Short mmCIF file of C-alpha atoms in Angstrom, two decimals:
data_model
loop_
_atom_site.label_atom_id
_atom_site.label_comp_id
_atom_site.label_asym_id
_atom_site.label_seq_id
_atom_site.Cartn_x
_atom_site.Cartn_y
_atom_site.Cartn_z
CA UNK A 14 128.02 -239.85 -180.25
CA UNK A 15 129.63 -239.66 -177.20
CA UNK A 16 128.45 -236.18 -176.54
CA UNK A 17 124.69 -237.54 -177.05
CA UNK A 18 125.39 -240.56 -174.86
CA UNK A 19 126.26 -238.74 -171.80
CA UNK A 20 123.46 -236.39 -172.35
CA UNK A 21 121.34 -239.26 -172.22
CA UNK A 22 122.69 -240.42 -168.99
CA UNK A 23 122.69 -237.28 -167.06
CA UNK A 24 118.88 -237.31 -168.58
CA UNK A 25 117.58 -240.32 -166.93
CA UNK A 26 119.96 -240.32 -163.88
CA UNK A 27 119.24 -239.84 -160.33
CA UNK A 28 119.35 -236.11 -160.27
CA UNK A 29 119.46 -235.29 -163.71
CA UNK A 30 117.95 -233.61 -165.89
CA UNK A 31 114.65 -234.64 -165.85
CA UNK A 32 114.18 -234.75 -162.20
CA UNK A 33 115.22 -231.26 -162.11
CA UNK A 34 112.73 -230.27 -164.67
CA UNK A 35 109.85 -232.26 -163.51
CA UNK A 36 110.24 -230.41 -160.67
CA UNK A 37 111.62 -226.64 -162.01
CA UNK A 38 109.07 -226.26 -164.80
CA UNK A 39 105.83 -225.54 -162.81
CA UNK A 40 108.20 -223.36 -160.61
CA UNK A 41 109.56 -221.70 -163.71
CA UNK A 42 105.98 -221.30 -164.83
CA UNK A 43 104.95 -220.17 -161.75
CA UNK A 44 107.79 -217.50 -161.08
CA UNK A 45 107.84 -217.04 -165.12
CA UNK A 46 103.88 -215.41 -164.96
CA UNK A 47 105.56 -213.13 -161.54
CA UNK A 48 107.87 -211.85 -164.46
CA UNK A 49 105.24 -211.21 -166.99
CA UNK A 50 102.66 -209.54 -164.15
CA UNK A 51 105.71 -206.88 -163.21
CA UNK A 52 106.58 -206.36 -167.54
CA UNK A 53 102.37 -205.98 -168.45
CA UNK A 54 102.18 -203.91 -164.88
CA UNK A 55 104.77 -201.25 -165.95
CA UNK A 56 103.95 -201.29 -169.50
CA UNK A 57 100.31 -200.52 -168.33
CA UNK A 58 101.83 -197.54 -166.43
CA UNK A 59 104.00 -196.40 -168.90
CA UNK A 60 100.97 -195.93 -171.28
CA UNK A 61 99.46 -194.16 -168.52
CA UNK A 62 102.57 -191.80 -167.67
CA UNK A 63 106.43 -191.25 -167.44
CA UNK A 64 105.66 -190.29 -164.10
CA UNK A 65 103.96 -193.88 -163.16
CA UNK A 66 106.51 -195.49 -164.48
CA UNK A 67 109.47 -193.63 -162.79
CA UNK A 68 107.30 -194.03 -159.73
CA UNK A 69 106.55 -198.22 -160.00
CA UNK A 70 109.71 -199.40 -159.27
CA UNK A 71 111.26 -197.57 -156.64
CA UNK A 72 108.17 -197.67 -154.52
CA UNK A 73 107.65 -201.82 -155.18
CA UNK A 74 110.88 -202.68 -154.76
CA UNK A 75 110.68 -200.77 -151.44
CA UNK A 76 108.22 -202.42 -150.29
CA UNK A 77 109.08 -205.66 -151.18
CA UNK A 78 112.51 -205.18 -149.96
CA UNK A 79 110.97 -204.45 -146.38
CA UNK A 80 108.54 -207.70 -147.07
CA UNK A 81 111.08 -209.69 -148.25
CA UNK A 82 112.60 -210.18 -145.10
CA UNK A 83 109.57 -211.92 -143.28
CA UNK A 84 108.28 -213.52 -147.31
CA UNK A 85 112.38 -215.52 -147.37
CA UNK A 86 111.55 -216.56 -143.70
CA UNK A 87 108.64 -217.75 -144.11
CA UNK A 88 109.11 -219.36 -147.20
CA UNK A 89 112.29 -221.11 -146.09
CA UNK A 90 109.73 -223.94 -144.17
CA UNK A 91 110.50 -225.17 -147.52
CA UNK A 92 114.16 -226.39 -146.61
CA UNK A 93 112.74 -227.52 -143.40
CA UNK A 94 109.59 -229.48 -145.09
CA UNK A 95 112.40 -230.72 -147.94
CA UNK A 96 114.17 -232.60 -145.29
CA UNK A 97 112.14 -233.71 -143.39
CA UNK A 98 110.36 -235.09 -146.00
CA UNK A 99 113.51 -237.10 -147.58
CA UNK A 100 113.76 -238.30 -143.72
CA UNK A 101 110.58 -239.51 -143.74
CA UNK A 102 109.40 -237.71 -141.01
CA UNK A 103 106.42 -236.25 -142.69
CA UNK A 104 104.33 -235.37 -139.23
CA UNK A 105 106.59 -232.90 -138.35
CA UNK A 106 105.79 -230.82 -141.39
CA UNK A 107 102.32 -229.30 -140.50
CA UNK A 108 104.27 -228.09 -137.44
CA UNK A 109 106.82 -225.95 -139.13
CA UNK A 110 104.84 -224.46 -141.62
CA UNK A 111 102.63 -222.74 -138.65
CA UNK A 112 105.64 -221.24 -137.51
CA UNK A 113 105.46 -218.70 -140.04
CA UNK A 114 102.09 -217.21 -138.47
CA UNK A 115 103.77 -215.17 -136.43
CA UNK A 116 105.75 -214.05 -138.86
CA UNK A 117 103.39 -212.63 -141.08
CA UNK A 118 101.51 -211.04 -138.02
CA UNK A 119 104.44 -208.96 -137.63
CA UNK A 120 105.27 -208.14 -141.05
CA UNK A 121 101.75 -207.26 -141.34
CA UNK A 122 101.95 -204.83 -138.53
CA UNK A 123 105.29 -203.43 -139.02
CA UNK A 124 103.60 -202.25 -142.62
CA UNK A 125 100.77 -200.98 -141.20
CA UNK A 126 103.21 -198.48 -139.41
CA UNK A 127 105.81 -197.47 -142.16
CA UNK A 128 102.83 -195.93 -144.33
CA UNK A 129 102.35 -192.21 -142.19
CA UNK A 130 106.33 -192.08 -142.95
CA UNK A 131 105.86 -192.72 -146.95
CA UNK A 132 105.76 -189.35 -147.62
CA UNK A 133 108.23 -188.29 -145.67
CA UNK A 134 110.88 -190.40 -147.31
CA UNK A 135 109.97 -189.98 -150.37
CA UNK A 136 110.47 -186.62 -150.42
CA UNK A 137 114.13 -187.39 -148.21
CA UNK A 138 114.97 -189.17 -151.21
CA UNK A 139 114.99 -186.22 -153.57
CA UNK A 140 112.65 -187.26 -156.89
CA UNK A 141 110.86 -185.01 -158.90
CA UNK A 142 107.36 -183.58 -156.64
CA UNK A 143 105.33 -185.44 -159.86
CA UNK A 144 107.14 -189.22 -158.96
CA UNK A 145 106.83 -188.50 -155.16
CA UNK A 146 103.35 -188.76 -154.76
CA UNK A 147 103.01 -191.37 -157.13
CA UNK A 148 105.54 -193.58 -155.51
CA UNK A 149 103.36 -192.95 -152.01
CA UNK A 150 100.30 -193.69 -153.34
CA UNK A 151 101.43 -197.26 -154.37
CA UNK A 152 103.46 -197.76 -151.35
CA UNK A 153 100.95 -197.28 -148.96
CA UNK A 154 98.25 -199.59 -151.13
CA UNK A 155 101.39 -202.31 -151.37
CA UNK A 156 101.71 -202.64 -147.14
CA UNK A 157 97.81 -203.74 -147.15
CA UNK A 158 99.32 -207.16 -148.59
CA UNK A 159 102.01 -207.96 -146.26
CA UNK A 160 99.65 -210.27 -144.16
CA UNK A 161 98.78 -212.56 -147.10
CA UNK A 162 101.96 -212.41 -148.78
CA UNK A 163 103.95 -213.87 -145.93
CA UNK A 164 101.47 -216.87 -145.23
CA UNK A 165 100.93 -217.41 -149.15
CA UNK A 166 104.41 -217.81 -149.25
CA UNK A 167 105.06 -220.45 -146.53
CA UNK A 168 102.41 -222.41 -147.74
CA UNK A 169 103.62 -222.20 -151.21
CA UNK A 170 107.12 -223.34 -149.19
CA UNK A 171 105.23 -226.46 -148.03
CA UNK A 172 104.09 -227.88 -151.45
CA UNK A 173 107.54 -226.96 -152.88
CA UNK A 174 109.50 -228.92 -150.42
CA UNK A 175 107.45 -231.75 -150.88
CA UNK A 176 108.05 -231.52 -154.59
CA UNK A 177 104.61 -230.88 -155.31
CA UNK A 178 105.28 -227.71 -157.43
CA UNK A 179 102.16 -228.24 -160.35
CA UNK A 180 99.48 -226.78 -157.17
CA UNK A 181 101.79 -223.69 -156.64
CA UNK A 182 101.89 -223.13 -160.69
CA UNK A 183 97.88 -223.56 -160.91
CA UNK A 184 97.85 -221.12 -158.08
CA UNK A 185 100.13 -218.69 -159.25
CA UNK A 186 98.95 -218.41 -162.99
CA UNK A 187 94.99 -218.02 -161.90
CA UNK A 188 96.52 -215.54 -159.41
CA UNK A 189 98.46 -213.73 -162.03
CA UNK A 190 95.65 -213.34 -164.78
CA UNK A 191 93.57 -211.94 -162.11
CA UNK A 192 95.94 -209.35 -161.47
CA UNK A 193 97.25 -208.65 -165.21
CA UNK A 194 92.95 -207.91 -165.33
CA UNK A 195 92.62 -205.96 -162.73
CA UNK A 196 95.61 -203.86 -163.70
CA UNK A 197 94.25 -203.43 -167.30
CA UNK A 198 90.49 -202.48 -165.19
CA UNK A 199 91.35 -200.60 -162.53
CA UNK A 200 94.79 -198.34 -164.14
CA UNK A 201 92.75 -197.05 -166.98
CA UNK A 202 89.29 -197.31 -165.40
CA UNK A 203 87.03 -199.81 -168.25
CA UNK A 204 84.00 -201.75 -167.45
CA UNK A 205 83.01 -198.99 -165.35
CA UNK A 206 85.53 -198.86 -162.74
CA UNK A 207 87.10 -195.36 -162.05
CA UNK A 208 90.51 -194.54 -163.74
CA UNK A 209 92.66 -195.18 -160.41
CA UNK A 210 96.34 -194.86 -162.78
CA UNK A 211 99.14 -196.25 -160.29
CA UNK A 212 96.62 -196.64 -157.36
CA UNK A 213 94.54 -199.08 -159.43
CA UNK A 214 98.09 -201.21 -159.81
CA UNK A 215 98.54 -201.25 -156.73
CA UNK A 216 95.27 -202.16 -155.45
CA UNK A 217 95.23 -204.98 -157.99
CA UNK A 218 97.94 -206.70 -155.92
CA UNK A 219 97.04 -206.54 -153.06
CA UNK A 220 93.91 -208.66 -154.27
CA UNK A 221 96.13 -210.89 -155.47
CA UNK A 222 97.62 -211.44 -152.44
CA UNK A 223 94.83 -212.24 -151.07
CA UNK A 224 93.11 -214.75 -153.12
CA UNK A 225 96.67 -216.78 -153.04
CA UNK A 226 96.50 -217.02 -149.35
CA UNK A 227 92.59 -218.17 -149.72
CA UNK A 228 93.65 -220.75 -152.62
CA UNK A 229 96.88 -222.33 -150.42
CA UNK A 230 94.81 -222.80 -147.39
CA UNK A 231 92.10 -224.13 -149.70
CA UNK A 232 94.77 -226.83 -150.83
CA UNK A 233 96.41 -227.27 -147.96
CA UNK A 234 93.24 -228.33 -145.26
CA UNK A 235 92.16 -230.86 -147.92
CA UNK A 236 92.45 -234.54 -146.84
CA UNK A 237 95.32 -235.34 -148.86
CA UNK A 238 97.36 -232.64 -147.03
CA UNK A 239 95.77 -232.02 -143.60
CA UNK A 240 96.35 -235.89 -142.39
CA UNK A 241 99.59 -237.08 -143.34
CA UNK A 242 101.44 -233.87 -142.86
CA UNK A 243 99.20 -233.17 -139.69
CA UNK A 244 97.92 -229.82 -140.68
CA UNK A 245 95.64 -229.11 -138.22
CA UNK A 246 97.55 -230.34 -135.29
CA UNK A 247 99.59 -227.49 -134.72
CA UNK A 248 100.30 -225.86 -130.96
CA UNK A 249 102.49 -223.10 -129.89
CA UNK A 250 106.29 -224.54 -130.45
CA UNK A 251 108.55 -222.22 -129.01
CA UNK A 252 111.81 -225.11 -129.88
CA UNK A 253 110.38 -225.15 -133.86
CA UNK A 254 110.24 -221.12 -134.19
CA UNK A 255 113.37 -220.43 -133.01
CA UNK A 256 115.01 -223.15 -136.02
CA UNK A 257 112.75 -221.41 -138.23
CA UNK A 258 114.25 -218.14 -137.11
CA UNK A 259 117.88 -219.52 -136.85
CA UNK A 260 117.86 -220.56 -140.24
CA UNK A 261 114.89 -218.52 -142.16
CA UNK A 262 115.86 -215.48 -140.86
CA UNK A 263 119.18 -215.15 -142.43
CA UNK A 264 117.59 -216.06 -145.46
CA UNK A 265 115.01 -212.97 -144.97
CA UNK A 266 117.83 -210.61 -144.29
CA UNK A 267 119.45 -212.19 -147.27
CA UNK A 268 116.60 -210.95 -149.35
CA UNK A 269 116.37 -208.07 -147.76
CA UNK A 270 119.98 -206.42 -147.99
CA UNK A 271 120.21 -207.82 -151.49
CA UNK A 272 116.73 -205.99 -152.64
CA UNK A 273 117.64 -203.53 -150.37
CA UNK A 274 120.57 -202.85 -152.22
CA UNK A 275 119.31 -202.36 -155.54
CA UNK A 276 116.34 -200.52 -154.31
CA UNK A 277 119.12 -197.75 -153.08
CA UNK A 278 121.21 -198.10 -156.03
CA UNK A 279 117.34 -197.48 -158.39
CA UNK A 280 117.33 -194.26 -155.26
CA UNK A 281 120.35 -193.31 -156.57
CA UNK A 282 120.18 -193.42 -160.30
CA UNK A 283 116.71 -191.27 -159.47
CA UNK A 284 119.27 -188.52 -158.98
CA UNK A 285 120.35 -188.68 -162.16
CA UNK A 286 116.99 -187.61 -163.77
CA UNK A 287 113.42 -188.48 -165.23
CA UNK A 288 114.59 -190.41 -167.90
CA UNK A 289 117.57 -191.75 -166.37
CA UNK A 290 115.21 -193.89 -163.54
CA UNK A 291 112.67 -194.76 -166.24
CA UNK A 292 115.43 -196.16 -168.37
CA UNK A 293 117.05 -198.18 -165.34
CA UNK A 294 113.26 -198.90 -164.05
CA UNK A 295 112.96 -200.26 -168.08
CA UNK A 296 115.81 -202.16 -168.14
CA UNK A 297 115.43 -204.11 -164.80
CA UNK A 298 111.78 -205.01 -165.78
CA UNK A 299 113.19 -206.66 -169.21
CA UNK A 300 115.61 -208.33 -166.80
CA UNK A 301 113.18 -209.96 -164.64
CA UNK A 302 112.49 -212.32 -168.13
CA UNK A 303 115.51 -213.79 -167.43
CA UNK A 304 115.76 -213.52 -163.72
CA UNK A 305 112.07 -214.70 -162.25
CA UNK A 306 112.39 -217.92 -164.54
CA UNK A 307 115.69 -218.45 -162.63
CA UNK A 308 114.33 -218.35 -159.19
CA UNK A 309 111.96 -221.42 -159.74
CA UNK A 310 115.23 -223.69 -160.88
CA UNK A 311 116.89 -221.98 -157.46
CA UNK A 312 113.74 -223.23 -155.64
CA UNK A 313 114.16 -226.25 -157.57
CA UNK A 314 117.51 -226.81 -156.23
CA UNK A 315 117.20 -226.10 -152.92
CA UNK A 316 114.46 -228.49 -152.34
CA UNK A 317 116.32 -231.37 -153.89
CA UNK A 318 119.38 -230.94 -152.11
CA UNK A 319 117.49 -230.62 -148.89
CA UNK A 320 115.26 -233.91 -149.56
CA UNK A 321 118.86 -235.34 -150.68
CA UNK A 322 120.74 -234.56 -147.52
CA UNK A 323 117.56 -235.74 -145.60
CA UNK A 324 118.20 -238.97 -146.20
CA UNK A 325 121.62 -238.52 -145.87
CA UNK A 326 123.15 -238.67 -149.62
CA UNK A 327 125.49 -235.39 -150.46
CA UNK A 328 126.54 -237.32 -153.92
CA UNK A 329 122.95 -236.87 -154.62
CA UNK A 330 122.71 -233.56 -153.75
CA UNK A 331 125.61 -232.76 -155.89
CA UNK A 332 124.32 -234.53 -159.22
CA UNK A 333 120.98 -232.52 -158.63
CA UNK A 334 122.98 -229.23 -158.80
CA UNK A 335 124.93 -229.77 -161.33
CA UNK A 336 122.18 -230.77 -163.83
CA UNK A 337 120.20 -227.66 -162.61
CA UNK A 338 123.41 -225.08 -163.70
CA UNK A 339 123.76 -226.92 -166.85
CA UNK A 340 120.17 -226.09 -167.73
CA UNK A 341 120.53 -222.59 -165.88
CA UNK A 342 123.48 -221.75 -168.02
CA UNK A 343 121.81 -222.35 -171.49
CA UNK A 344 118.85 -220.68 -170.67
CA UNK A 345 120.72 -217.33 -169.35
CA UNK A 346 123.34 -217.57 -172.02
CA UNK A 347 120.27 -217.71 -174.97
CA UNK A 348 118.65 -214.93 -172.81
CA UNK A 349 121.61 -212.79 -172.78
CA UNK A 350 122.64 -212.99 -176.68
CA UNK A 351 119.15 -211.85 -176.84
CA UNK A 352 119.17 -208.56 -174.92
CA UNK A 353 122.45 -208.17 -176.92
CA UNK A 354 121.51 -209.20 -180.86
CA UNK A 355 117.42 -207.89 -180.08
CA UNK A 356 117.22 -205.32 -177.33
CA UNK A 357 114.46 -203.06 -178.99
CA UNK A 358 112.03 -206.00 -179.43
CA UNK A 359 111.51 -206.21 -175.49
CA UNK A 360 111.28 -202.55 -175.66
CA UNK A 361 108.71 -202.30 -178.29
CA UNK A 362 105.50 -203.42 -175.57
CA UNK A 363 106.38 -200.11 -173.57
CA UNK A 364 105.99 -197.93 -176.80
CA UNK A 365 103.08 -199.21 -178.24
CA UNK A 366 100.67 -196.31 -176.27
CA UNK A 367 103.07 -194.08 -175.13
CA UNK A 368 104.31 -190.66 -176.40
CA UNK A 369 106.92 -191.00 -179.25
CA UNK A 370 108.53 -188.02 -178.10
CA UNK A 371 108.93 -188.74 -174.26
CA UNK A 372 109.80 -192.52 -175.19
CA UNK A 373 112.48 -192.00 -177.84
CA UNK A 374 115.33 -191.05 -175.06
CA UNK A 375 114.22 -193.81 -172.72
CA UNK A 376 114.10 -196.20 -175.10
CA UNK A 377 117.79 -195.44 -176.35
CA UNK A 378 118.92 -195.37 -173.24
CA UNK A 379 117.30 -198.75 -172.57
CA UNK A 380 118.75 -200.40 -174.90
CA UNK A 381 122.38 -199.57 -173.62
CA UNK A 382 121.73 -200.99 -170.23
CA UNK A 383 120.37 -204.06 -171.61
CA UNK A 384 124.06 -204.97 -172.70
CA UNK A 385 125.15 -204.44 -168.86
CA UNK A 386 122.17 -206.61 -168.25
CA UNK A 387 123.46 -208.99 -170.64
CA UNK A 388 127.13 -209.25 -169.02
CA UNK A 389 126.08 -209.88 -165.43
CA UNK A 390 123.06 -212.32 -166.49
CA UNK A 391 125.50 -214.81 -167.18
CA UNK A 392 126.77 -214.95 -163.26
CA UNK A 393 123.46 -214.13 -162.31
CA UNK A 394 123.47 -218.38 -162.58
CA UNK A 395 126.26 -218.42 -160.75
CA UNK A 396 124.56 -216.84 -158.04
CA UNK A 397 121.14 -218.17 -157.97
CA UNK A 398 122.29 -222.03 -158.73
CA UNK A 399 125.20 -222.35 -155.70
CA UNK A 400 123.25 -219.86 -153.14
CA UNK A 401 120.30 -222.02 -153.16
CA UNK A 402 122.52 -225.22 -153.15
CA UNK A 403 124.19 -224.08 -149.94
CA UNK A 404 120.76 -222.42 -148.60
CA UNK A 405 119.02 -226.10 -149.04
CA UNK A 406 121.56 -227.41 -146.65
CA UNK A 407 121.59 -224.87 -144.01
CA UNK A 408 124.33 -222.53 -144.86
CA UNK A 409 122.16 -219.38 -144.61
CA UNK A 410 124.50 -217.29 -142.56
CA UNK A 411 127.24 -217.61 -145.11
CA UNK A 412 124.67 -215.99 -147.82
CA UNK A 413 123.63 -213.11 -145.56
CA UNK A 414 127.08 -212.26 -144.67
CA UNK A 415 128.25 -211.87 -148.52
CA UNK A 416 125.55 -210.28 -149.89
CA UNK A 417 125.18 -208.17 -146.79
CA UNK A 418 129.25 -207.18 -147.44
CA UNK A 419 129.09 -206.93 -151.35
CA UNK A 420 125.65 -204.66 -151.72
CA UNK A 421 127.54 -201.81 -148.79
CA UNK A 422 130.85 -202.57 -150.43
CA UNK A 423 130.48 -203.01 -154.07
CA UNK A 424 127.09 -201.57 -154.80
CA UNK A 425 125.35 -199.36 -152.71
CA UNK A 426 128.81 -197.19 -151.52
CA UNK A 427 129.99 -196.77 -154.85
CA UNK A 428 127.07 -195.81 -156.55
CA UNK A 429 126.88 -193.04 -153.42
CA UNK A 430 130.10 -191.80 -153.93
CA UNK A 431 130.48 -192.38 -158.11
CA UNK A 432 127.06 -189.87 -158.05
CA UNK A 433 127.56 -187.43 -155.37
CA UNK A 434 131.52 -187.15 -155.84
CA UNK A 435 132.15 -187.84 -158.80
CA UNK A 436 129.30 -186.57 -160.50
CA UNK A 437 129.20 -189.64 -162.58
CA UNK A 438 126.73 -191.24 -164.80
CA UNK A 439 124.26 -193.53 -165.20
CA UNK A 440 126.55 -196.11 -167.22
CA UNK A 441 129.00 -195.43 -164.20
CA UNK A 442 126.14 -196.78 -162.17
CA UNK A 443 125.45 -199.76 -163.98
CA UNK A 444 129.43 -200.98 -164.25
CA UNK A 445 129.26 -201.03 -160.53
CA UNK A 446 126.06 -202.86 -160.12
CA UNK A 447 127.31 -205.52 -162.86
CA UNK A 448 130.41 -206.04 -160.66
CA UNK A 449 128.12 -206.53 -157.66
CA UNK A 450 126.38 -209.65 -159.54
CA UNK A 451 129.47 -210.90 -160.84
CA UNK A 452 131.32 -210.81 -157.11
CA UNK A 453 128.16 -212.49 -155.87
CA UNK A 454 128.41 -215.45 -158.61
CA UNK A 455 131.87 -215.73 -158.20
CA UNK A 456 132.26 -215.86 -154.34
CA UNK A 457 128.96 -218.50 -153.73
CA UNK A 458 130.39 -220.88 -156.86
CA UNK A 459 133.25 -221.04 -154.51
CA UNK A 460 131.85 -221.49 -151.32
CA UNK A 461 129.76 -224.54 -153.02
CA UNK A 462 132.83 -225.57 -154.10
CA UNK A 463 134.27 -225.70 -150.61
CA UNK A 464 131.83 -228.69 -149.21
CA UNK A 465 131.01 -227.21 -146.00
CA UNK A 466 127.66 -227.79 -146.64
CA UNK A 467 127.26 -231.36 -147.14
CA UNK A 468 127.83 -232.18 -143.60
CA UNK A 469 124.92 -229.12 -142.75
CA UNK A 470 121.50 -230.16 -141.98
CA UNK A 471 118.35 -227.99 -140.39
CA UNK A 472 116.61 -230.86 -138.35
CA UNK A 473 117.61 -233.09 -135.92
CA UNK A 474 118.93 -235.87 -137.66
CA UNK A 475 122.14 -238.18 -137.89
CA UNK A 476 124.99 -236.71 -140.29
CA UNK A 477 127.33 -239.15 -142.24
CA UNK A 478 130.55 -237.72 -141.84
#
């Protein structure tokens, strides 16, 4: 009884569980249907070829580990919009949010330029010749979107720091089933449309992209927003880009080292052979079931501890947190007895069309990594909860610096060495990238627990101290 009775408080507290899921479960839906476009993407491509699907993920996360550099800066107007909103200092917020039109002007150029040097590094890289010019042709198509991506994201930043997440899961969703479509339409070439295999995947998200940038601005320059938040007041700020840089940057570079990271470490295991990448590239994409849904409830968390230390109240802040890990901790631990009890049922959608014979050794192989997977889910809350408690206040730098040490140091290093020394193998691999996620949970639980934050802020207001 007294078990149900505190559950019952921390339900209807300030903080508690229900504010955090009003809040997360759009977010969760929203990130959720990013999960289950990657899975139907790359089971699409595995029905098409081994190739394709060795190919999918080292070129995306490539590109999105460029991207994601100028997609966390831009998106972290929501810590900005958060607390200025729990200040109650909405007219600054149309301001901020601009500030990320430069920075998706540059990411969209700076993509432009990488794709003459796709094949070149491709072929640096050392995959099979049948991979390489798969994983160019989707690179290349992937840089069209970096425009669009960046600016959907800061507006998507806005709504979520006001707490308005149930636009950015309508938006998402609509956005997702159009792409899931065009995947099916354009990768196997039905209703007419040519057969266009890893090109047509690609090319379906970059329309994506695109119609989530229309849909946010559609949203956003309605009355409702474009008054009160002062959306179409905006002038060159030189003092309100730099913040966003100070802050937002480290975030992006964050993102960047940390997807960097594992996009070298997927490089590396690449090495190792054919079905060696496809297994890891399998493996990752069953993870992102239990990783995408996380991200919302990190979203979640940073916005509420950024409207909480708006208006000054770190005790709020805290209670927010700790209902979001409780939650975070269930879900991952039911996730990974899953991958552990189960692991062939969320292999079973990448069989159904492809060749028994190829699949067989991936699939066994698979379902070994999922049990790494398994281990290092259950700090992956670690990590996600506490980073984007300390990244709501302001404590970017901290983040970059760790993951920024840990994916040279833990990861990316001793893959290098393990593989080219050593001559090791592909469970070799994945030890070392489980000890990289554990490290990370570990070390950001503790700097949470060290209350620097509380007293960090990202606009100009008075701090209790």
């Amino acid at each position: 009884m007294r078990l149900i009775s505190g559950l019952r408080r921390r339900w209807h507290a300030e903080g508690g569980y229900r504010q955090v899921l009003a809040m997360a479960i759009p977010l969760i839906l929203s990130t959720g249907s990013w999960s289950l476009q990657g899975f139907i993407n790359r089971m699409f491509l595995t029905w098409h070829s081994p190739e394709s699907l060795a190919a999918a993920m080292p070129a995306g996360m490539l590109n999105y580990a460029i991207m994601s550099i100028f997609i966390a800066t831009a998106g972290y107007v929501s810590t900005f919009v958060a607390q200025y909103h729990g200040a109650a200092r909405d007219d600054r917020v149309g301001g901020t949010v601009w500030q990320a039109l430069p920075v998706a002007v540059f990411a969209g150029l700076l993509n432009l330029a990488l794709i003459p040097a796709a094949p070149w590094f491709f072929r640096w890289v050392g995959h099979v010749p049948a991979v390489q010019a798969e994983e160019v042709i989707l690179f290349r198509i992937l840089c069209l979107a970096s425009f669009p991506v960046v600016m959907f994201n800061a507006f998507s930043g806005m709504l979520s720091g006001l707490g308005r997440t149930r636009p950015v899961m309508v938006v998402t969703l609509a956005a997702t089933g159009v792409n899931i479509l065009l995947d099916y339409l354009l990768i196997f070439g039905h209703w007419g449309l040519p057969a266009m295999g890893i090109a047509g995947a690609g090319w379906a998200s970059v329309t994506s992209g695109c119609l989530q940038m229309a849909c946010y601005a559609v949203i956003l320059f309605r009355r409702r927003y474009r008054e009160p938040f002062r959306m179409l007041r905006w002038r060159p700020d030189g003092r309100a880009l730099w913040a966003l840089l100070r802050y937002g940057f480290p975030s992006g570079v964050q993102f960047f080292v940390d997807m960097a990271g594992f996009t070298g470490f997927i490089l590396l295991v690449g090495r190792l052979g054919r079905n060696e990448l496809a297994a890891s590239n399998l493996a990752f994409n069953v993870n992102t079931i239990a990783f995408m849904p996380m991200i919302g409830i990190g979203i979640t968390v940073s916005v509420l501890v950024g409207q909480a230390l708006g208006r000054n109240d770190p005790r709020g802040a805290r209670q927010s947190v700790r209902s979001a890990f409780d939650l975070a901790a269930v879900y991952m631990g039911v996730v990974a007895a899953l991958f552990v009890l189960i692991p062939r049922v969320f292999i079973l959608p990448f069989a159904a069309a492809s060749d028994p014979r190829e699949f067989a050794a991936i699939a066994d192989l698979a379902v070994v990594l999922l049990r790494f997977v398994a281990v290092y889910t259950l700090f992956d809350s670690l990590n996600i909860i506490f980073s984007s408690a300390i990244k709501g206040a302001g404590d970017t730098r901290f983040v970059m610096w760790m993951i920024l040490c840990m994916s040279l140091g833990i990861l990316v290093i001793p893959s290098f060495v393990a593989i080219t020394r050593f001559s090791a193998g592909i469970y070799a691999c994945w030890t070392i990238a489980s000890l990289y996620v554990i490290g990370l949970g570990v070390a950001f639980f503790l700097r949470y627990r060290s209350g620097k934050w509380e007293s960090m802020r990202v606009i100009e207001i008075p701090v209790i101290r």
